[in-house]
Amino acid sequence: MTAAFSIKRSRLLCALAIFAPLTTLADDTLVVTAKPQTAVTPTDGYTAKTSQSATKSDKPLVLTAQSVSVVTRQQMNDQNPVNVNEALNYTPGVFTNFSGGATRYDTISLRGFHGGDVNNTFLDGLRLMSDGASYNALQIDPWFLDRIDVVKGPSSTLYGQSIPGGLVNMTTKRPQFANEGHFRLQGGNNNTMGGAFDYTDAINDEVAFRLTGMTRTSDTMYDHQREERYAISPSLLYQPNEDTSLLLRAYLQKDPSGGYHSAVPAEGSIYSAPNGKLPRSFFDGDSEHNVFKRWQQIYSYELTHNFNDSLTFRQNASYTHSNTDLEQVYQIGWTPDYSMMNRWFSAETSSLNAYTVDNQLEADFNTAALVHKLTFGLDYQSFTNDTLGVSAPASQLNPYTGEQVTPVLDDYTRTPNTRRYRQTGAYLQDDISLDNWNVILGTRYDRMVTKNTTPTDTGRRQDDYISARGSVLYHFESGFSPYVSYSDAITPSTLQDSTGNLLTPMTSKQYEIGLKYQQPGSSSLYSIAAYDLTQNDVTNRIVQGSYNEPVGKVHSQGVELEARSKLTDRLSGTAAYTYNNLKYKETVDGTDGNTPYLAPRHMASLWAQYDAGLGINLGAGVRYIGKQWADNQNTLRVPAATLLDASVRMNMDSVAPSMKGAYVQLNVNNLTDREYVAGCYGTGYCYWGTERTVVATVGYDF
């Protein structure tokens, strides 16, 4: 293990220096609240004390033997993210926004693994049932969320299929038995406009409701592109007694225009092409074939019943229906003389239906001095996605004059395709405590079936897999909690190779050691984690042709540091540092020893929120994204970038007491308007980073 984590001493000292002031100023004050904070109660401030995501039961983070980061509602309110990508900007081990200003999908990489961008997101503990082999990928707006838990490392033992780097579990706002409301209007650059509301109250002693909604439109930073979204989420909570609860939810979202999602070559972004760089507003598409529409519906429920003090049953289930419609022309590289861009055309209509259910039976009991929390689970998830699509050459484009040359895009014959995926799993976990010791042992069996049907062929693949995890943690009375853990995962997919065959599932295993610190009575939490992670049977995406190809293994070693602290009564903040060393191993394409693209070795961030008095709150942040490779052959680097963000909020009751609850807020991301490349899928497909965004908010909380 020592050799696995060889990092230059100076780098580690620099990282620790970020955290030293926070540790020195840690808040020692015991905060007394009316109700203890749990994983499903509203978060308060910048630090969550507990989480369900790592163990599927409510557990203090300082006692969780795994690296888990939580983005709270307060942090989202202060930073005002427009998508989950932005909400995770200040989280260690997480690289988001590598598609830059293209916000159609949530692109999230954890510990260097991005899993096709869509295979690592969950909503209220259940997988978001996107189809990574199509354009039908779900997206949840952060206005509907109370918290975002980022669980790092393989997590198949509890969740089945999982990418090696971990998962992102989004928790929606729940109905409350107390009156609470929020309303806001927004406007910003690029003709951005929007509004949102959120209201919850009790109907009677047993029933509470919540209704949340939003709308937003924007012309985006790209020419001839706009985004438009409407979403609403009603929910109803029934609690006849303290032992039983039933939560019903619906999430309805319509995106009539999904904005831009394309890229530019490295020649023209990272460095100049013969005729100069391409502007960040560059649009490589065709106005007659420029469509992305998404209409998604998620209906879910959570049932909890305590049979007695020792036995609890939980059932979470959801049904998802999602339609998408895409027509897009996009560049695939320069002609040899750099006078024109070759282009490709893709079109797809898609209709996805998905079901998920997770049944859990939890038993609390003792054997001699050992205290057990035993969880047995059965879960099932499946989707069927019917698509009608085409992929073919399109006309060439002169990016500087807009001239297009033959072949002219015609109506191509679309091919029907049906993809089906089914996973059935059974898992068992024992969370054992003995005095200050905590041990978790878990195992799981999965059967995964993938089927792909075209007019000429049917491909089917079945895989059976047993996963395991284990961890040991010791909690000192002083607040320190060292731990060591092991976990593994399997990542099946509906992806195909160039011949149409379904790809072999990827498997992974990880060893992690870490240390957490939370001073008794304090809400501040500090952590450091070091890991050694290997994934087998890795594939790479081939953009032109829309298929994947086998590569070999990827070995990831790294260190993550995080501090979430209330430094004083007026100052709160979060700080993070990530060191991630990714390498290909035993490859078949000559990349052995190289670093995969979309994997910066160093990342760091710092955000501080300060109550300046007189009703004014100031926020400021800095994000550093280190150098990364533009291609797996490691021929070209994407330069590092340092980005500044800021916010200012004024509560209007400081001006007039009668305006209590009203406020105005201004958020600016990329304050200096830094021009940078966010990431590349090879040298032919690089994404410009988001330009400076300015959003003003007028709101009312009641």
XYZ file of C-alpha atoms in Angstrom:
702
model
C 0.000 0.000 0.000
C 2.870 2.386 0.778
C 4.307 2.119 -2.700
C 0.875 2.554 -4.215
C 0.532 6.014 -2.797
C 3.912 7.514 -3.604
C 3.326 11.236 -3.984
C 5.850 13.994 -3.822
C 6.091 15.283 -0.291
C 5.865 18.890 -1.378
C 2.537 18.292 -3.141
C 1.019 16.670 -0.096
C 2.252 19.458 2.177
C 0.729 22.042 -0.138
C -2.569 20.210 -0.026
C -2.499 19.970 3.758
C -1.732 23.674 3.976
C -5.166 24.399 2.572
C -6.721 22.647 5.525
C -4.483 23.845 8.338
C -6.234 27.201 8.873
C -9.619 25.473 8.831
C -8.530 23.000 11.499
C -7.144 25.767 13.673
C -10.351 27.782 13.517
C -12.749 24.839 13.903
C -16.006 25.745 15.614
C -16.166 24.195 19.078
C -19.690 25.354 19.855
C -22.321 22.708 20.465
C -25.302 23.472 18.264
C -28.609 22.326 19.753
C -31.495 21.801 17.343
C -35.086 20.856 17.935
C -34.727 17.621 15.948
C -31.565 15.588 15.315
C -30.342 15.749 11.732
C -30.783 12.561 9.721
C -30.122 11.667 6.110
C -33.700 12.577 5.136
C -34.238 15.729 7.192
C -33.410 19.087 5.575
C -29.710 19.895 5.676
C -28.458 22.896 7.637
C -25.428 24.949 6.656
C -22.511 23.480 4.725
C -22.013 20.238 6.656
C -24.253 17.169 6.731
C -23.680 14.906 9.718
C -25.205 11.697 8.386
C -25.789 9.829 5.139
C -27.690 6.785 3.917
C -25.933 6.511 0.572
C -22.888 4.467 1.642
C -24.696 1.906 3.839
C -28.439 2.262 2.985
C -29.069 3.093 6.635
C -28.711 6.351 8.535
C -25.080 6.565 9.684
C -22.881 9.451 10.892
C -20.354 10.413 8.240
C -17.531 10.417 10.788
C -18.303 6.707 11.410
C -18.613 5.786 7.720
C -15.543 3.882 6.509
C -15.681 5.320 3.001
C -15.064 8.671 1.384
C -18.445 10.438 1.148
C -18.989 14.123 0.298
C -22.313 15.914 0.696
C -23.349 19.089 -1.124
C -26.032 20.716 1.024
C -29.022 22.854 0.101
C -27.356 25.893 1.663
C -24.320 25.484 -0.571
C -26.575 25.204 -3.625
C -28.511 28.301 -2.553
C -25.295 30.299 -2.216
C -23.653 29.078 -5.431
C -26.872 28.912 -7.502
C -25.889 26.058 -9.859
C -27.936 25.616 -13.037
C -27.213 21.872 -13.177
C -25.760 19.074 -11.082
C -22.418 19.509 -12.856
C -22.032 22.963 -11.336
C -23.306 21.822 -7.940
C -20.347 19.402 -7.711
C -17.655 21.917 -8.712
C -16.252 22.122 -5.172
C -16.213 18.391 -4.347
C -12.952 16.381 -4.098
C -12.486 13.402 -6.404
C -15.071 14.809 -8.802
C -14.362 16.249 -12.247
C -17.443 17.784 -13.858
C -18.166 20.188 -16.683
C -15.672 18.495 -18.993
C -18.254 19.176 -21.700
C -17.829 22.870 -20.886
C -20.755 25.086 -21.808
C -22.642 22.119 -23.303
C -25.108 21.361 -20.508
C -27.476 18.863 -22.137
C -26.182 16.014 -19.963
C -24.623 15.730 -16.508
C -21.026 14.725 -17.197
C -19.508 13.477 -13.940
C -16.161 11.746 -13.528
C -15.338 10.159 -10.146
C -11.726 9.269 -9.376
C -11.006 9.420 -13.103
C -13.904 7.212 -14.267
C -16.908 8.731 -16.019
C -18.821 5.607 -17.059
C -20.231 6.975 -20.280
C -21.294 10.132 -18.426
C -24.708 8.776 -17.401
C -24.187 5.516 -15.485
C -23.286 6.921 -12.061
C -26.304 9.032 -11.044
C -29.059 8.026 -8.606
C -32.220 9.754 -7.394
C -33.429 9.052 -3.848
C -31.384 5.857 -3.702
C -32.573 4.436 -7.041
C -30.611 4.508 -10.275
C -31.590 7.092 -12.863
C -32.464 4.727 -15.687
C -30.686 6.369 -18.592
C -29.528 4.402 -21.622
C -25.871 5.224 -22.161
C -25.938 3.643 -25.625
C -28.481 6.183 -26.882
C -29.200 9.888 -26.505
C -31.890 9.148 -23.912
C -30.204 10.322 -20.716
C -32.120 11.757 -17.765
C -31.223 15.005 -16.042
C -32.538 16.374 -12.721
C -32.617 20.102 -12.023
C -30.833 21.043 -8.753
C -33.728 23.296 -7.638
C -35.589 20.109 -6.633
C -32.761 18.732 -4.486
C -32.063 19.061 -0.779
C -28.651 17.371 -0.927
C -26.261 15.528 -3.228
C -24.228 12.661 -1.754
C -21.085 11.610 -3.608
C -20.021 8.094 -2.585
C -16.535 7.363 -3.851
C -15.251 3.944 -4.836
C -16.919 0.768 -6.182
C -20.399 0.275 -4.713
C -21.807 -2.852 -6.343
C -22.456 -4.626 -3.033
C -25.441 -2.381 -2.347
C -26.339 -0.992 -5.770
C -25.482 -3.624 -8.366
C -23.885 -2.257 -11.495
C -21.546 0.575 -10.562
C -18.677 2.445 -12.151
C -15.387 2.162 -10.202
C -15.184 5.797 -9.149
C -18.458 5.736 -7.227
C -21.930 7.182 -7.540
C -23.844 10.437 -7.121
C -27.079 10.128 -5.125
C -29.426 13.105 -5.387
C -32.020 13.508 -2.624
C -35.141 15.477 -3.443
C -36.900 17.903 -1.122
C -39.452 16.138 1.095
C -42.792 17.339 2.436
C -42.603 18.922 5.901
C -45.231 19.197 8.656
C -44.519 22.926 8.884
C -45.304 25.806 6.566
C -42.365 26.783 4.345
C -42.211 28.535 0.979
C -39.708 29.891 -1.532
C -40.153 31.969 -4.670
C -37.610 33.473 -7.011
C -37.206 35.185 -10.386
C -33.907 35.200 -12.280
C -32.274 36.921 -15.203
C -28.775 36.863 -16.634
C -26.496 37.177 -19.625
C -27.201 35.240 -22.829
C -30.848 36.260 -22.388
C -31.255 33.893 -19.454
C -34.613 34.140 -17.684
C -36.382 31.905 -15.207
C -38.574 31.484 -12.185
C -39.034 28.886 -9.461
C -41.256 28.115 -6.489
C -41.309 25.642 -3.612
C -44.032 25.252 -0.982
C -44.683 22.651 1.724
C -47.187 22.379 4.566
C -49.228 19.912 6.605
C -52.743 18.956 5.518
C -53.425 17.418 8.916
C -51.484 15.599 11.639
C -50.841 12.623 9.344
C -50.416 14.102 5.856
C -48.038 16.719 4.431
C -47.484 17.858 0.853
C -44.895 19.682 -1.209
C -45.104 21.308 -4.624
C -41.924 22.460 -6.362
C -41.526 23.853 -9.864
C -39.276 25.897 -12.113
C -38.784 27.203 -15.631
C -35.693 28.542 -17.367
C -34.732 29.686 -20.862
C -31.359 30.783 -22.235
C -29.767 31.569 -25.584
C -26.562 29.833 -24.301
C -23.005 30.830 -25.128
C -23.275 29.196 -28.574
C -24.610 30.744 -31.783
C -28.079 29.609 -32.928
C -28.667 27.550 -29.765
C -31.064 27.888 -26.852
C -32.140 25.958 -23.796
C -35.679 25.751 -22.462
C -36.939 23.786 -19.464
C -40.165 23.369 -17.510
C -40.337 21.058 -14.500
C -42.691 20.373 -11.606
C -42.642 17.897 -8.734
C -45.614 17.211 -6.418
C -45.108 14.943 -3.386
C -47.283 13.641 -0.564
C -46.165 12.180 2.775
C -48.477 10.005 4.880
C -47.371 9.225 8.445
C -50.231 7.685 10.443
C -47.861 6.937 13.333
C -44.164 6.933 14.202
C -43.709 3.415 12.805
C -45.142 3.826 9.298
C -44.628 6.313 6.491
C -45.474 6.394 2.796
C -43.995 9.034 0.476
C -45.435 9.485 -3.029
C -43.537 11.558 -5.591
C -43.661 12.610 -9.219
C -41.012 14.449 -11.228
C -42.149 15.840 -14.593
C -39.715 17.677 -16.842
C -40.000 18.959 -20.386
C -37.007 20.306 -22.321
C -38.334 21.643 -25.662
C -34.806 22.717 -26.549
C -31.790 20.969 -25.048
C -29.131 23.404 -26.161
C -25.796 22.462 -27.650
C -23.684 19.342 -27.253
C -20.792 19.216 -29.658
C -17.078 19.913 -29.699
C -14.260 21.497 -31.685
C -10.874 20.108 -32.743
C -7.766 20.765 -30.687
C -6.493 22.674 -33.729
C -8.647 25.722 -33.200
C -9.112 25.511 -29.434
C -6.043 24.288 -27.538
C -3.878 25.856 -30.214
C -4.566 27.847 -33.360
C -5.493 26.332 -36.675
C -3.870 27.971 -39.732
C -6.695 30.512 -39.848
C -6.784 31.075 -36.095
C -8.766 29.775 -33.146
C -12.479 29.108 -33.280
C -14.636 31.326 -31.054
C -16.306 29.901 -27.967
C -19.657 30.666 -29.604
C -18.834 28.468 -32.621
C -21.742 26.364 -33.919
C -20.801 23.478 -36.207
C -24.347 22.319 -36.916
C -27.038 22.834 -39.508
C -30.053 25.041 -38.809
C -32.444 22.643 -40.572
C -31.273 19.657 -38.528
C -30.806 21.094 -35.075
C -33.213 19.413 -32.645
C -32.987 18.049 -29.132
C -36.206 17.549 -27.178
C -36.599 15.606 -23.945
C -39.759 14.788 -21.980
C -39.152 12.741 -18.837
C -41.485 11.472 -16.134
C -40.459 9.729 -12.909
C -43.073 8.362 -10.503
C -41.829 6.878 -7.238
C -42.723 5.914 -3.697
C -40.950 5.110 -0.431
C -42.608 2.844 2.133
C -41.138 2.360 5.611
C -42.598 0.252 8.416
C -41.108 -0.585 11.811
C -42.492 -3.920 12.993
C -40.877 -3.302 16.369
C -37.764 -1.674 17.803
C -35.576 -4.288 16.107
C -37.111 -4.980 12.684
C -37.747 -2.487 9.851
C -38.962 -2.984 6.289
C -38.361 -0.460 3.505
C -39.450 -0.516 -0.123
C -38.404 2.115 -2.671
C -39.714 1.902 -6.215
C -39.975 4.037 -9.337
C -41.304 4.009 -12.889
C -39.628 6.147 -15.541
C -40.794 7.129 -18.996
C -38.577 9.308 -21.164
C -38.860 10.415 -24.795
C -36.101 12.160 -26.730
C -35.908 13.508 -30.255
C -32.519 14.376 -31.767
C -31.302 15.713 -35.089
C -27.764 17.031 -35.108
C -24.932 17.772 -37.517
C -21.488 17.964 -35.921
C -17.868 18.283 -36.971
C -15.544 15.261 -37.113
C -12.272 16.977 -37.977
C -10.482 19.196 -40.475
C -9.796 18.430 -44.112
C -6.042 17.982 -44.774
C -5.597 21.610 -45.855
C -7.617 22.981 -42.878
C -9.922 24.844 -45.242
C -13.059 22.896 -44.331
C -14.482 20.724 -41.568
C -15.848 17.285 -42.268
C -19.176 16.697 -40.563
C -21.464 13.857 -39.507
C -25.215 13.583 -39.079
C -26.996 11.731 -36.263
C -30.725 11.476 -35.677
C -32.687 9.454 -33.158
C -36.132 9.232 -31.654
C -36.178 7.257 -28.438
C -38.833 5.995 -26.034
C -37.596 4.529 -22.757
C -39.608 2.738 -20.078
C -37.895 1.662 -16.863
C -38.724 0.107 -13.501
C -36.707 -0.057 -10.301
C -37.551 -1.489 -6.887
C -35.396 -1.993 -3.800
C -36.698 -4.059 -0.871
C -34.807 -3.904 2.422
C -35.304 -5.754 5.695
C -33.203 -4.354 8.536
C -32.691 -6.147 11.846
C -31.014 -4.634 14.924
C -29.782 -7.141 17.513
C -26.868 -8.063 19.775
C -24.685 -11.149 19.981
C -22.784 -10.948 23.264
C -20.933 -7.600 23.152
C -21.426 -7.131 19.396
C -24.140 -4.776 18.159
C -25.465 -5.690 14.707
C -27.417 -3.803 12.065
C -28.134 -6.528 9.519
C -29.625 -5.514 6.163
C -30.984 -8.001 3.650
C -32.110 -6.667 0.288
C -33.671 -7.739 -2.977
C -33.696 -5.287 -5.862
C -34.658 -5.233 -9.497
C -34.110 -2.736 -12.287
C -34.885 -2.894 -15.970
C -35.415 -0.698 -18.996
C -36.618 -1.082 -22.545
C -35.548 1.591 -24.996
C -37.031 1.670 -28.493
C -35.022 3.832 -30.859
C -35.245 4.820 -34.487
C -31.975 6.327 -35.659
C -29.434 7.003 -38.345
C -25.772 8.027 -38.467
C -24.247 9.151 -41.776
C -21.880 11.666 -43.438
C -23.029 15.273 -43.794
C -21.883 18.290 -45.795
C -18.543 19.965 -45.151
C -18.390 23.378 -43.449
C -16.048 26.335 -43.654
C -16.098 27.432 -39.988
C -14.881 30.927 -40.782
C -17.319 31.810 -43.601
C -20.221 29.426 -42.926
C -19.986 27.995 -46.463
C -21.269 24.411 -46.846
C -20.327 22.071 -49.694
C -21.708 18.783 -50.979
C -22.807 16.163 -50.178
C -26.035 17.890 -49.188
C -27.742 16.247 -46.244
C -30.634 14.054 -47.361
C -33.300 12.173 -45.443
C -31.622 8.912 -44.573
C -33.493 5.719 -43.736
C -33.692 5.279 -39.990
C -33.038 1.893 -38.405
C -35.166 0.589 -35.524
C -33.374 -0.806 -32.498
C -34.622 -2.100 -29.159
C -32.321 -2.335 -26.154
C -33.351 -4.187 -23.018
C -31.485 -4.387 -19.752
C -32.471 -6.294 -16.629
C -30.667 -6.657 -13.316
C -31.812 -8.761 -10.363
C -29.791 -8.704 -7.155
C -29.755 -9.988 -3.593
C -27.471 -8.442 -0.979
C -26.572 -8.899 2.667
C -24.721 -6.420 4.872
C -23.789 -6.609 8.539
C -22.836 -3.349 10.245
C -21.133 -4.476 13.476
C -20.151 -2.288 16.429
C -18.011 -3.165 19.445
C -17.309 -0.228 21.732
C -15.455 2.219 19.435
C -14.862 -0.353 16.691
C -17.064 -0.507 13.622
C -16.890 -3.294 11.035
C -18.949 -3.647 7.859
C -19.120 -6.898 5.889
C -21.238 -7.212 2.771
C -21.822 -9.416 -0.238
C -24.170 -9.472 -3.222
C -25.229 -11.687 -6.098
C -26.355 -10.141 -9.405
C -27.768 -11.505 -12.626
C -27.587 -9.007 -15.482
C -29.163 -9.581 -18.893
C -28.660 -7.297 -21.891
C -30.493 -7.733 -25.171
C -30.153 -5.697 -28.342
C -32.551 -6.224 -31.254
C -32.210 -4.786 -34.773
C -34.059 -5.712 -37.993
C -31.246 -8.091 -38.932
C -29.852 -9.375 -35.646
C -30.499 -9.990 -31.953
C -27.655 -9.931 -29.476
C -28.060 -11.192 -25.928
C -25.630 -11.343 -23.039
C -26.105 -12.701 -19.516
C -23.634 -12.177 -16.687
C -23.654 -13.410 -13.086
C -21.457 -11.691 -10.542
C -20.737 -11.853 -6.817
C -19.421 -8.659 -5.249
C -18.069 -7.996 -1.768
C -17.020 -5.230 0.568
C -15.424 -4.972 3.958
C -14.236 -2.163 6.221
C -12.874 -1.518 9.697
C -13.085 1.847 11.499
C -12.068 2.946 14.988
C -13.562 6.100 16.480
C -11.472 7.867 19.111
C -13.260 9.948 21.737
C -11.237 12.932 20.535
C -13.119 12.804 17.218
C -10.577 11.036 14.979
C -11.751 8.017 12.949
C -9.124 6.083 10.971
C -10.396 3.337 8.659
C -9.446 0.822 5.977
C -11.800 -0.681 3.393
C -12.091 -2.961 0.364
C -14.831 -2.970 -2.281
C -15.421 -4.186 -5.804
C -17.867 -3.574 -8.628
C -19.154 -4.713 -11.994
C -20.119 -2.353 -14.807
C -22.185 -4.049 -17.529
C -23.509 -1.933 -20.358
C -25.652 -1.884 -23.454
C -22.659 -0.596 -25.435
C -21.525 -2.364 -28.601
C -18.243 -2.774 -30.422
C -17.734 -1.929 -34.093
C -19.315 -5.241 -35.181
C -22.425 -4.812 -33.051
C -21.470 -7.330 -30.356
C -22.305 -6.455 -26.754
C -19.203 -5.677 -24.741
C -17.836 -7.661 -21.813
C -18.749 -6.107 -18.434
C -15.994 -4.194 -16.700
C -14.966 -5.243 -13.184
C -13.072 -3.260 -10.569
C -11.639 -3.485 -7.070
C -10.408 -0.861 -4.633
C -8.414 -0.587 -1.414
C -8.889 2.605 0.577
C -7.423 3.988 3.779
C -8.587 7.192 5.376
C -8.938 9.429 8.394
C -11.920 11.558 9.414
C -12.099 14.150 12.164
C -15.106 15.799 13.762
C -14.583 17.439 17.114
C -17.325 16.383 19.547
C -20.120 18.939 19.514
C -18.914 20.536 16.279
C -20.543 20.472 12.863
C -17.189 20.780 11.063
C -15.884 17.668 9.300
C -12.391 17.021 7.922
C -11.278 13.974 5.953
C -8.426 12.476 3.968
C -8.629 9.324 1.849
C -6.035 7.420 -0.180
C -7.043 4.717 -2.627
C -5.735 2.101 -5.043
C -8.312 1.244 -7.708
C -8.121 -1.038 -10.763
C -10.702 -1.549 -13.512
C -10.544 -4.448 -15.983
C -11.978 -4.787 -19.516
C -12.059 -1.028 -20.064
C -13.481 0.373 -23.305
C -13.107 3.674 -25.130
C -15.815 5.591 -26.944
C -15.368 6.115 -30.689
C -17.306 9.308 -31.410
C -17.553 8.851 -35.176
C -19.552 5.671 -35.539
C -21.025 5.717 -32.024
C -19.445 2.523 -30.752
C -16.907 1.467 -28.130
C -13.752 -0.614 -28.370
C -11.906 -2.708 -25.756
C -8.637 -1.282 -24.433
C -7.331 -3.101 -21.330
C -7.019 -2.056 -17.673
C -6.974 1.295 -15.920
C -5.126 1.712 -12.620
C -6.010 4.696 -10.433
C -4.139 5.827 -7.321
C -4.881 9.009 -5.480
C -5.473 11.119 -2.416
C -8.470 13.303 -1.580
C -8.721 15.922 1.166
C -11.871 17.752 2.193
C -12.861 20.264 4.859
C -16.391 21.461 5.520
C -16.440 23.883 8.374
C -18.249 26.645 10.172
C -15.193 28.660 11.083
C -17.040 31.360 13.046
C -20.642 32.428 13.522
C -20.278 34.452 10.324
C -17.871 32.426 8.182
C -18.481 29.004 6.620
C -16.663 27.262 3.841
C -15.458 24.182 2.058
C -12.002 23.272 0.764
C -10.889 20.309 -1.345
C -7.801 18.870 -2.989
C -7.534 15.883 -5.347
C -4.469 13.988 -6.535
C -5.367 11.328 -9.097
C -2.803 9.255 -10.978
C -4.476 7.206 -13.730
C -2.601 4.809 -15.998
C -3.508 2.285 -18.666
C -2.178 -1.236 -18.059
C -1.943 -4.323 -20.273
C -3.515 -2.509 -23.193
C -4.050 -3.782 -26.727
C -3.744 -0.428 -28.512
C -0.245 0.698 -27.522
C -1.334 3.041 -24.732
C 0.210 1.018 -21.885
C 1.464 3.426 -19.217
C -0.444 6.369 -20.669
C -3.049 8.426 -18.829
C -6.653 8.369 -20.126
C -8.216 11.624 -21.252
C -10.601 13.516 -18.923
C -8.368 12.801 -15.925
C -6.586 15.856 -14.432
C -3.890 14.763 -11.992
C -4.451 17.718 -9.661
C -7.604 19.607 -8.727
C -8.253 21.996 -5.854
C -11.043 24.297 -4.741
C -11.947 26.695 -1.950
C -15.283 28.384 -1.256
C -15.999 30.778 1.608
C -19.326 32.328 2.610
C -19.241 35.363 4.914
C -22.028 37.195 6.730
C -20.827 40.790 6.469
C -23.662 42.217 8.566
C -26.406 44.639 7.561
C -28.106 41.732 5.787
C -25.250 41.231 3.318
C -23.731 37.808 2.607
C -20.607 37.486 0.457
C -19.377 34.339 -1.261
C -16.137 33.737 -3.140
C -14.557 30.645 -4.629
C -11.548 29.505 -6.610
C -11.316 26.304 -8.649
C -8.116 24.844 -10.071
C -8.242 22.184 -12.797
C -4.817 20.749 -13.496
C -3.370 19.667 -16.802
C -4.976 16.695 -18.516
C -4.281 14.762 -21.674
C -6.368 15.484 -24.753
C -6.006 11.938 -26.072
C -5.189 8.466 -24.813
C -2.022 8.437 -26.881
C -0.806 11.345 -24.703
C 0.348 13.470 -27.628
C -1.227 16.742 -26.466
C -2.049 18.283 -23.085
C -5.068 20.383 -22.174
C -3.669 23.366 -20.224
C -4.549 23.895 -16.558
C -7.155 26.506 -15.645
C -7.902 28.547 -12.518
C -11.450 29.877 -12.287
C -13.008 32.384 -9.884
C -16.635 32.477 -8.759
C -18.437 34.999 -6.560
C -21.825 35.751 -5.053
C -23.428 38.552 -3.042
C -26.812 38.455 -1.353
C -28.714 41.187 0.452
C -31.640 40.409 2.743
C -34.124 43.223 2.275
C -35.338 43.273 5.891
C -32.107 45.130 6.664
C -33.560 47.983 4.583
C -37.173 47.686 5.747
C -38.324 45.200 8.425
C -41.611 44.795 6.558
C -39.651 43.096 3.718
C -38.570 40.151 5.875
C -37.881 37.109 3.685
C -37.212 39.115 0.528
C -33.689 39.176 -0.913
C -31.655 39.992 -3.995
C -28.652 37.929 -5.051
C -26.002 38.121 -7.750
C -23.892 35.116 -8.855
C -20.955 35.299 -11.234
C -19.098 32.174 -12.392
C -15.777 32.394 -14.216
C -15.491 35.930 -12.923
C -12.487 36.857 -15.092
C -14.048 35.286 -18.216
C -11.117 32.900 -18.541
C -10.981 31.278 -21.986
C -10.074 27.613 -21.522
C -10.716 24.114 -22.824
C -12.673 22.064 -20.300
C -11.782 18.611 -21.640
C -11.278 16.494 -24.760
C -12.448 13.102 -26.043
C -9.343 12.833 -28.192
C -7.752 15.665 -30.156
C -10.733 15.894 -32.498
C -13.363 16.608 -29.835
C -12.552 19.338 -27.321
C -15.098 21.378 -25.370
C -14.736 25.080 -24.687
C -15.157 25.878 -20.998
C -18.164 27.916 -19.906
C -17.737 31.641 -20.415
C -18.482 34.147 -17.659
C -22.080 33.753 -16.495
C -23.942 36.414 -14.547
C -27.296 35.656 -12.915
C -29.360 38.032 -10.774
C -32.062 36.665 -8.450
C -34.979 38.327 -6.714
C -36.449 35.966 -4.135
C -38.820 35.627 -1.235
C -38.606 32.996 1.539
C -41.572 32.560 3.851
